[in-house]
Amino acid sequence: MWFGLAAIALAGALALLYVDRTRREQSGRVREIWARAQGYKYSAADDSLPGHWHRAALAKQEYLGAVDVVHGIRRGEEFILFDIEETATIVAVRRKVGSDVDIDLRLKSTPPPKDPGMNLLGAIGPRIVFATDLEIARRICDQRMVAYTESIPPHVQMLWSEGEWTLGSIPVGSTGREWDSAIETVARLSGILHVLPPIVEPQELDRVAHDPGRPSARR
């Protein structure tokens, strides 16, 4: 009896694995066709990609690899779209100049971020804003940002920035039309965030800290 039950359980597990694998392969083919139709580059997997970011939907996800990865240029801006398997589809748009100030825009129904340094600024439209520098974040949360938050499509869940990247998350299993919409939404936020102060390199910090009345140390 127990042997029969174990055999049935094993058969059920194998069937589920087969269905899941088939669904993933079909999803990958759909994304590959979508990517190539628009001149983007598709790759089946990139194990190290999620480790480039550490906030919002990608907090503590670096141990998971990215699948169905798309690299492309859209209206002059570089983007990457990929899946964290069974978790989320991520869109990342690169800004020309990065910033040390990170911003997080999430739905009011979403739990607050546990990322270090993220502080609550308040509500703007249907979203809640968190930032690593509240004073700077307050300056960019103007009427333009209000209008932007009110136009975000409902399938775009989290939106945030890290360094030179602006990112967003949408549900796994979204359609090509929703991928296009998410890329456009993240790119629009990226444009707004161009006003963030640029990353200060260590050499620049040395120049700022140097007293012009004193001679520079010889190297």
PDB file of C-alpha atoms in Angstrom:
ATOM      1  CA  MET A   1       0.000   0.000   0.000  1.00  0.00           C
ATOM      2  CA  TRP A   2       2.692   2.465   1.028  1.00  0.00           C
ATOM      3  CA  PHE A   3       4.692   1.580  -2.049  1.00  0.00           C
ATOM      4  CA  GLY A   4       1.697   2.344  -4.245  1.00  0.00           C
ATOM      5  CA  LEU A   5       1.087   5.711  -2.570  1.00  0.00           C
ATOM      6  CA  ALA A   6       4.757   6.622  -2.931  1.00  0.00           C
ATOM      7  CA  ALA A   7       4.673   5.708  -6.615  1.00  0.00           C
ATOM      8  CA  ILE A   8       1.582   7.872  -7.160  1.00  0.00           C
ATOM      9  CA  ALA A   9       3.198  10.804  -5.325  1.00  0.00           C
ATOM     10  CA  LEU A  10       6.376  10.446  -7.387  1.00  0.00           C
ATOM     11  CA  ALA A  11       4.407  10.320 -10.619  1.00  0.00           C
ATOM     12  CA  GLY A  12       2.506  13.446  -9.601  1.00  0.00           C
ATOM     13  CA  ALA A  13       5.716  15.299  -8.770  1.00  0.00           C
ATOM     14  CA  LEU A  14       7.282  14.333 -12.093  1.00  0.00           C
ATOM     15  CA  ALA A  15       4.168  15.490 -13.931  1.00  0.00           C
ATOM     16  CA  LEU A  16       4.290  18.869 -12.185  1.00  0.00           C
ATOM     17  CA  LEU A  17       7.971  19.256 -13.027  1.00  0.00           C
ATOM     18  CA  TYR A  18       7.240  18.457 -16.660  1.00  0.00           C
ATOM     19  CA  VAL A  19       4.375  20.955 -16.823  1.00  0.00           C
ATOM     20  CA  ASP A  20       6.489  23.647 -15.153  1.00  0.00           C
ATOM     21  CA  ARG A  21       9.420  23.044 -17.486  1.00  0.00           C
ATOM     22  CA  THR A  22       7.152  23.094 -20.534  1.00  0.00           C
ATOM     23  CA  ARG A  23       5.539  26.346 -19.403  1.00  0.00           C
ATOM     24  CA  ARG A  24       8.939  27.959 -18.811  1.00  0.00           C
ATOM     25  CA  GLU A  25      10.201  26.857 -22.230  1.00  0.00           C
ATOM     26  CA  GLN A  26       7.085  28.269 -23.907  1.00  0.00           C
ATOM     27  CA  SER A  27       7.481  31.539 -22.017  1.00  0.00           C
ATOM     28  CA  GLY A  28      11.120  31.725 -23.064  1.00  0.00           C
ATOM     29  CA  ARG A  29      10.242  31.187 -26.720  1.00  0.00           C
ATOM     30  CA  VAL A  30       7.617  33.931 -26.576  1.00  0.00           C
ATOM     31  CA  ARG A  31      10.103  36.383 -25.097  1.00  0.00           C
ATOM     32  CA  GLU A  32      12.812  35.426 -27.571  1.00  0.00           C
ATOM     33  CA  ILE A  33      10.442  36.030 -30.491  1.00  0.00           C
ATOM     34  CA  TRP A  34       9.358  39.369 -28.981  1.00  0.00           C
ATOM     35  CA  ALA A  35      12.974  40.435 -28.449  1.00  0.00           C
ATOM     36  CA  ARG A  36      14.220  39.500 -31.899  1.00  0.00           C
ATOM     37  CA  ALA A  37      11.229  41.126 -33.585  1.00  0.00           C
ATOM     38  CA  GLN A  38      12.343  44.449 -32.075  1.00  0.00           C
ATOM     39  CA  GLY A  39      16.059  44.016 -32.640  1.00  0.00           C
ATOM     40  CA  TYR A  40      16.917  43.223 -29.018  1.00  0.00           C
ATOM     41  CA  LYS A  41      19.364  40.579 -27.806  1.00  0.00           C
ATOM     42  CA  TYR A  42      17.960  37.526 -25.999  1.00  0.00           C
ATOM     43  CA  SER A  43      19.777  35.047 -23.762  1.00  0.00           C
ATOM     44  CA  ALA A  44      18.236  32.130 -21.891  1.00  0.00           C
ATOM     45  CA  ALA A  45      19.968  32.771 -18.559  1.00  0.00           C
ATOM     46  CA  ASP A  46      22.458  34.926 -16.669  1.00  0.00           C
ATOM     47  CA  ASP A  47      23.281  33.650 -13.198  1.00  0.00           C
ATOM     48  CA  SER A  48      25.157  36.763 -12.048  1.00  0.00           C
ATOM     49  CA  LEU A  49      22.828  39.504 -13.321  1.00  0.00           C
ATOM     50  CA  PRO A  50      20.513  39.908 -10.273  1.00  0.00           C
ATOM     51  CA  GLY A  51      23.545  40.435  -8.036  1.00  0.00           C
ATOM     52  CA  HIS A  52      24.092  43.875  -9.592  1.00  0.00           C
ATOM     53  CA  TRP A  53      21.148  45.267  -7.587  1.00  0.00           C
ATOM     54  CA  HIS A  54      20.121  44.908  -3.966  1.00  0.00           C
ATOM     55  CA  ARG A  55      16.970  46.935  -3.316  1.00  0.00           C
ATOM     56  CA  ALA A  56      13.180  46.534  -3.528  1.00  0.00           C
ATOM     57  CA  ALA A  57      12.170  43.447  -5.539  1.00  0.00           C
ATOM     58  CA  LEU A  58      15.825  42.394  -5.806  1.00  0.00           C
ATOM     59  CA  ALA A  59      16.653  42.623  -2.103  1.00  0.00           C
ATOM     60  CA  LYS A  60      18.347  39.368  -1.048  1.00  0.00           C
ATOM     61  CA  GLN A  61      17.685  37.795  -4.456  1.00  0.00           C
ATOM     62  CA  GLU A  62      21.314  37.599  -5.594  1.00  0.00           C
ATOM     63  CA  TYR A  63      21.360  33.839  -5.023  1.00  0.00           C
ATOM     64  CA  LEU A  64      18.786  33.460  -7.808  1.00  0.00           C
ATOM     65  CA  GLY A  65      19.777  33.639 -11.450  1.00  0.00           C
ATOM     66  CA  ALA A  66      18.043  35.615 -14.175  1.00  0.00           C
ATOM     67  CA  VAL A  67      16.225  33.795 -16.972  1.00  0.00           C
ATOM     68  CA  ASP A  68      14.849  34.919 -20.332  1.00  0.00           C
ATOM     69  CA  VAL A  69      17.123  37.958 -20.395  1.00  0.00           C
ATOM     70  CA  VAL A  70      16.648  40.715 -22.970  1.00  0.00           C
ATOM     71  CA  HIS A  71      19.187  43.500 -23.611  1.00  0.00           C
ATOM     72  CA  GLY A  72      18.206  46.395 -25.824  1.00  0.00           C
ATOM     73  CA  ILE A  73      18.297  50.075 -26.698  1.00  0.00           C
ATOM     74  CA  ARG A  74      14.953  51.856 -26.695  1.00  0.00           C
ATOM     75  CA  ARG A  75      14.799  55.494 -27.761  1.00  0.00           C
ATOM     76  CA  GLY A  76      18.493  55.855 -27.063  1.00  0.00           C
ATOM     77  CA  GLU A  77      18.372  54.298 -23.587  1.00  0.00           C
ATOM     78  CA  GLU A  78      19.889  50.966 -22.602  1.00  0.00           C
ATOM     79  CA  PHE A  79      17.582  48.543 -20.813  1.00  0.00           C
ATOM     80  CA  ILE A  80      17.580  44.983 -19.501  1.00  0.00           C
ATOM     81  CA  LEU A  81      14.462  42.882 -18.961  1.00  0.00           C
ATOM     82  CA  PHE A  82      14.632  39.530 -17.184  1.00  0.00           C
ATOM     83  CA  ASP A  83      12.765  37.124 -14.925  1.00  0.00           C
ATOM     84  CA  ILE A  84      13.623  36.092 -11.411  1.00  0.00           C
ATOM     85  CA  GLU A  85      12.017  32.686 -11.764  1.00  0.00           C
ATOM     86  CA  GLU A  86       8.599  32.440 -10.085  1.00  0.00           C
ATOM     87  CA  THR A  87       9.184  35.813  -8.403  1.00  0.00           C
ATOM     88  CA  ALA A  88       8.998  38.803 -10.762  1.00  0.00           C
ATOM     89  CA  THR A  89       9.907  40.221 -14.139  1.00  0.00           C
ATOM     90  CA  ILE A  90      12.411  43.049 -13.755  1.00  0.00           C
ATOM     91  CA  VAL A  91      13.020  46.017 -16.048  1.00  0.00           C
ATOM     92  CA  ALA A  92      16.214  48.045 -15.573  1.00  0.00           C
ATOM     93  CA  VAL A  93      16.967  51.250 -17.518  1.00  0.00           C
ATOM     94  CA  ARG A  94      20.428  52.799 -17.316  1.00  0.00           C
ATOM     95  CA  ARG A  95      20.872  56.525 -16.776  1.00  0.00           C
ATOM     96  CA  LYS A  96      23.889  58.281 -18.258  1.00  0.00           C
ATOM     97  CA  VAL A  97      24.867  59.624 -14.832  1.00  0.00           C
ATOM     98  CA  GLY A  98      24.374  57.648 -11.635  1.00  0.00           C
ATOM     99  CA  SER A  99      23.531  59.026  -8.201  1.00  0.00           C
ATOM    100  CA  ASP A 100      24.275  58.158  -4.592  1.00  0.00           C
ATOM    101  CA  VAL A 101      20.630  58.982  -3.796  1.00  0.00           C
ATOM    102  CA  ASP A 102      18.239  56.054  -4.228  1.00  0.00           C
ATOM    103  CA  ILE A 103      14.462  56.431  -4.549  1.00  0.00           C
ATOM    104  CA  ASP A 104      11.702  53.846  -3.993  1.00  0.00           C
ATOM    105  CA  LEU A 105       8.124  54.297  -5.251  1.00  0.00           C
ATOM    106  CA  ARG A 106       5.769  51.532  -4.189  1.00  0.00           C
ATOM    107  CA  LEU A 107       2.036  51.001  -3.887  1.00  0.00           C
ATOM    108  CA  LYS A 108       0.440  51.904  -0.573  1.00  0.00           C
ATOM    109  CA  SER A 109      -0.563  48.258  -0.155  1.00  0.00           C
ATOM    110  CA  THR A 110       3.052  47.062  -0.442  1.00  0.00           C
ATOM    111  CA  PRO A 111       5.062  46.565   2.782  1.00  0.00           C
ATOM    112  CA  PRO A 112       7.797  49.170   3.372  1.00  0.00           C
ATOM    113  CA  PRO A 113      11.345  48.375   2.236  1.00  0.00           C
ATOM    114  CA  LYS A 114      13.745  46.748   4.662  1.00  0.00           C
ATOM    115  CA  ASP A 115      16.730  48.080   2.738  1.00  0.00           C
ATOM    116  CA  PRO A 116      19.289  49.908   4.896  1.00  0.00           C
ATOM    117  CA  GLY A 117      19.164  53.680   4.554  1.00  0.00           C
ATOM    118  CA  MET A 118      15.683  53.858   3.016  1.00  0.00           C
ATOM    119  CA  ASN A 119      13.562  56.432   4.871  1.00  0.00           C
ATOM    120  CA  LEU A 120       9.883  57.267   4.502  1.00  0.00           C
ATOM    121  CA  LEU A 121       9.137  60.547   2.736  1.00  0.00           C
ATOM    122  CA  GLY A 122       5.365  60.202   2.354  1.00  0.00           C
ATOM    123  CA  ALA A 123       2.590  59.648  -0.159  1.00  0.00           C
ATOM    124  CA  ILE A 124       2.636  61.042  -3.669  1.00  0.00           C
ATOM    125  CA  GLY A 125      -0.377  60.150  -5.774  1.00  0.00           C
ATOM    126  CA  PRO A 126      -1.157  56.446  -5.294  1.00  0.00           C
ATOM    127  CA  ARG A 127       2.429  55.646  -4.274  1.00  0.00           C
ATOM    128  CA  ILE A 128       4.555  55.863  -1.140  1.00  0.00           C
ATOM    129  CA  VAL A 129       8.020  57.384  -1.519  1.00  0.00           C
ATOM    130  CA  PHE A 130      11.121  56.211   0.327  1.00  0.00           C
ATOM    131  CA  ALA A 131      14.596  57.620  -0.220  1.00  0.00           C
ATOM    132  CA  THR A 132      18.138  57.554   1.091  1.00  0.00           C
ATOM    133  CA  ASP A 133      18.147  61.379   1.179  1.00  0.00           C
ATOM    134  CA  LEU A 134      14.783  62.885   2.104  1.00  0.00           C
ATOM    135  CA  GLU A 135      15.727  66.490   1.360  1.00  0.00           C
ATOM    136  CA  ILE A 136      16.764  65.724  -2.204  1.00  0.00           C
ATOM    137  CA  ALA A 137      13.810  63.382  -2.734  1.00  0.00           C
ATOM    138  CA  ARG A 138      11.452  66.130  -1.559  1.00  0.00           C
ATOM    139  CA  ARG A 139      12.738  68.424  -4.314  1.00  0.00           C
ATOM    140  CA  ILE A 140      11.973  65.990  -7.129  1.00  0.00           C
ATOM    141  CA  CYS A 141       8.508  65.083  -5.827  1.00  0.00           C
ATOM    142  CA  ASP A 142       6.839  67.949  -7.679  1.00  0.00           C
ATOM    143  CA  GLN A 143       3.750  68.125  -9.894  1.00  0.00           C
ATOM    144  CA  ARG A 144       5.592  66.282 -12.639  1.00  0.00           C
ATOM    145  CA  MET A 145       6.195  63.360 -10.289  1.00  0.00           C
ATOM    146  CA  VAL A 146       2.576  63.440  -9.107  1.00  0.00           C
ATOM    147  CA  ALA A 147       1.364  63.244 -12.715  1.00  0.00           C
ATOM    148  CA  TYR A 148       3.801  60.424 -13.359  1.00  0.00           C
ATOM    149  CA  THR A 149       2.665  58.320 -10.387  1.00  0.00           C
ATOM    150  CA  GLU A 150      -0.964  58.711 -11.438  1.00  0.00           C
ATOM    151  CA  SER A 151      -0.145  57.388 -14.924  1.00  0.00           C
ATOM    152  CA  ILE A 152       1.748  54.252 -13.850  1.00  0.00           C
ATOM    153  CA  PRO A 153       0.059  51.140 -15.305  1.00  0.00           C
ATOM    154  CA  PRO A 154      -1.497  48.855 -12.669  1.00  0.00           C
ATOM    155  CA  HIS A 155       0.747  45.900 -13.544  1.00  0.00           C
ATOM    156  CA  VAL A 156       3.899  47.856 -12.621  1.00  0.00           C
ATOM    157  CA  GLN A 157       4.384  47.010  -8.967  1.00  0.00           C
ATOM    158  CA  MET A 158       7.649  48.379  -7.560  1.00  0.00           C
ATOM    159  CA  LEU A 159       9.747  51.220  -8.954  1.00  0.00           C
ATOM    160  CA  TRP A 160      13.118  52.232  -7.585  1.00  0.00           C
ATOM    161  CA  SER A 161      16.613  53.488  -8.412  1.00  0.00           C
ATOM    162  CA  GLU A 162      20.091  52.203  -7.604  1.00  0.00           C
ATOM    163  CA  GLY A 163      23.180  54.095  -8.699  1.00  0.00           C
ATOM    164  CA  GLU A 164      22.935  54.589 -12.459  1.00  0.00           C
ATOM    165  CA  TRP A 165      19.915  52.315 -12.871  1.00  0.00           C
ATOM    166  CA  THR A 166      16.166  52.858 -12.593  1.00  0.00           C
ATOM    167  CA  LEU A 167      14.190  49.652 -12.106  1.00  0.00           C
ATOM    168  CA  GLY A 168      10.657  48.315 -11.989  1.00  0.00           C
ATOM    169  CA  SER A 169       8.964  44.984 -11.356  1.00  0.00           C
ATOM    170  CA  ILE A 170       5.911  43.380 -12.954  1.00  0.00           C
ATOM    171  CA  PRO A 171       4.345  39.937 -12.443  1.00  0.00           C
ATOM    172  CA  VAL A 172       5.932  36.879 -14.029  1.00  0.00           C
ATOM    173  CA  GLY A 173       3.878  35.760 -17.011  1.00  0.00           C
ATOM    174  CA  SER A 174       3.152  39.262 -18.286  1.00  0.00           C
ATOM    175  CA  THR A 175       2.599  39.797 -22.011  1.00  0.00           C
ATOM    176  CA  GLY A 176       4.750  41.497 -24.626  1.00  0.00           C
ATOM    177  CA  ARG A 177       2.490  44.532 -24.513  1.00  0.00           C
ATOM    178  CA  GLU A 178       3.018  44.741 -20.748  1.00  0.00           C
ATOM    179  CA  TRP A 179       6.794  44.428 -21.182  1.00  0.00           C
ATOM    180  CA  ASP A 180       6.707  47.371 -23.603  1.00  0.00           C
ATOM    181  CA  SER A 181       4.587  49.368 -21.182  1.00  0.00           C
ATOM    182  CA  ALA A 182       6.872  48.574 -18.240  1.00  0.00           C
ATOM    183  CA  ILE A 183       9.994  49.611 -20.161  1.00  0.00           C
ATOM    184  CA  GLU A 184       8.315  52.887 -21.101  1.00  0.00           C
ATOM    185  CA  THR A 185       7.222  53.485 -17.494  1.00  0.00           C
ATOM    186  CA  VAL A 186      10.668  52.829 -16.031  1.00  0.00           C
ATOM    187  CA  ALA A 187      12.298  54.972 -18.732  1.00  0.00           C
ATOM    188  CA  ARG A 188       9.990  57.880 -17.873  1.00  0.00           C
ATOM    189  CA  LEU A 189      10.965  57.664 -14.217  1.00  0.00           C
ATOM    190  CA  SER A 190      14.605  57.453 -15.269  1.00  0.00           C
ATOM    191  CA  GLY A 191      14.157  60.746 -17.114  1.00  0.00           C
ATOM    192  CA  ILE A 192      12.708  62.409 -14.015  1.00  0.00           C
ATOM    193  CA  LEU A 193      15.602  61.122 -11.896  1.00  0.00           C
ATOM    194  CA  HIS A 194      18.225  62.730 -14.141  1.00  0.00           C
ATOM    195  CA  VAL A 195      18.074  65.703 -11.748  1.00  0.00           C
ATOM    196  CA  LEU A 196      19.463  63.635  -8.872  1.00  0.00           C
ATOM    197  CA  PRO A 197      22.955  64.745  -7.798  1.00  0.00           C
ATOM    198  CA  PRO A 198      25.657  62.702  -9.537  1.00  0.00           C
ATOM    199  CA  ILE A 199      27.810  60.128  -7.818  1.00  0.00           C
ATOM    200  CA  VAL A 200      30.771  61.778  -6.113  1.00  0.00           C
ATOM    201  CA  GLU A 201      33.959  59.916  -6.937  1.00  0.00           C
ATOM    202  CA  PRO A 202      36.658  59.528  -4.227  1.00  0.00           C
ATOM    203  CA  GLN A 203      38.992  61.871  -6.135  1.00  0.00           C
ATOM    204  CA  GLU A 204      36.314  64.567  -6.118  1.00  0.00           C
ATOM    205  CA  LEU A 205      35.835  64.127  -2.380  1.00  0.00           C
ATOM    206  CA  ASP A 206      39.573  64.668  -1.916  1.00  0.00           C
ATOM    207  CA  ARG A 207      39.407  67.904  -3.900  1.00  0.00           C
ATOM    208  CA  VAL A 208      36.385  69.127  -1.951  1.00  0.00           C
ATOM    209  CA  ALA A 209      38.009  68.338   1.388  1.00  0.00           C
ATOM    210  CA  HIS A 210      41.360  69.923   0.474  1.00  0.00           C
ATOM    211  CA  ASP A 211      42.105  73.295   2.035  1.00  0.00           C
ATOM    212  CA  PRO A 212      43.357  75.540  -0.806  1.00  0.00           C
ATOM    213  CA  GLY A 213      45.495  77.419   1.732  1.00  0.00           C
ATOM    214  CA  ARG A 214      47.585  74.315   2.293  1.00  0.00           C
ATOM    215  CA  PRO A 215      49.937  72.706  -0.197  1.00  0.00           C
ATOM    216  CA  SER A 216      48.869  69.364  -1.581  1.00  0.00           C
ATOM    217  CA  ALA A 217      50.715  66.361  -0.269  1.00  0.00           C
ATOM    218  CA  ARG A 218      53.368  65.079  -2.632  1.00  0.00           C
ATOM    219  CA  ARG A 219      52.775  61.661  -4.094  1.00  0.00           C
TER     220      ARG A 219
END
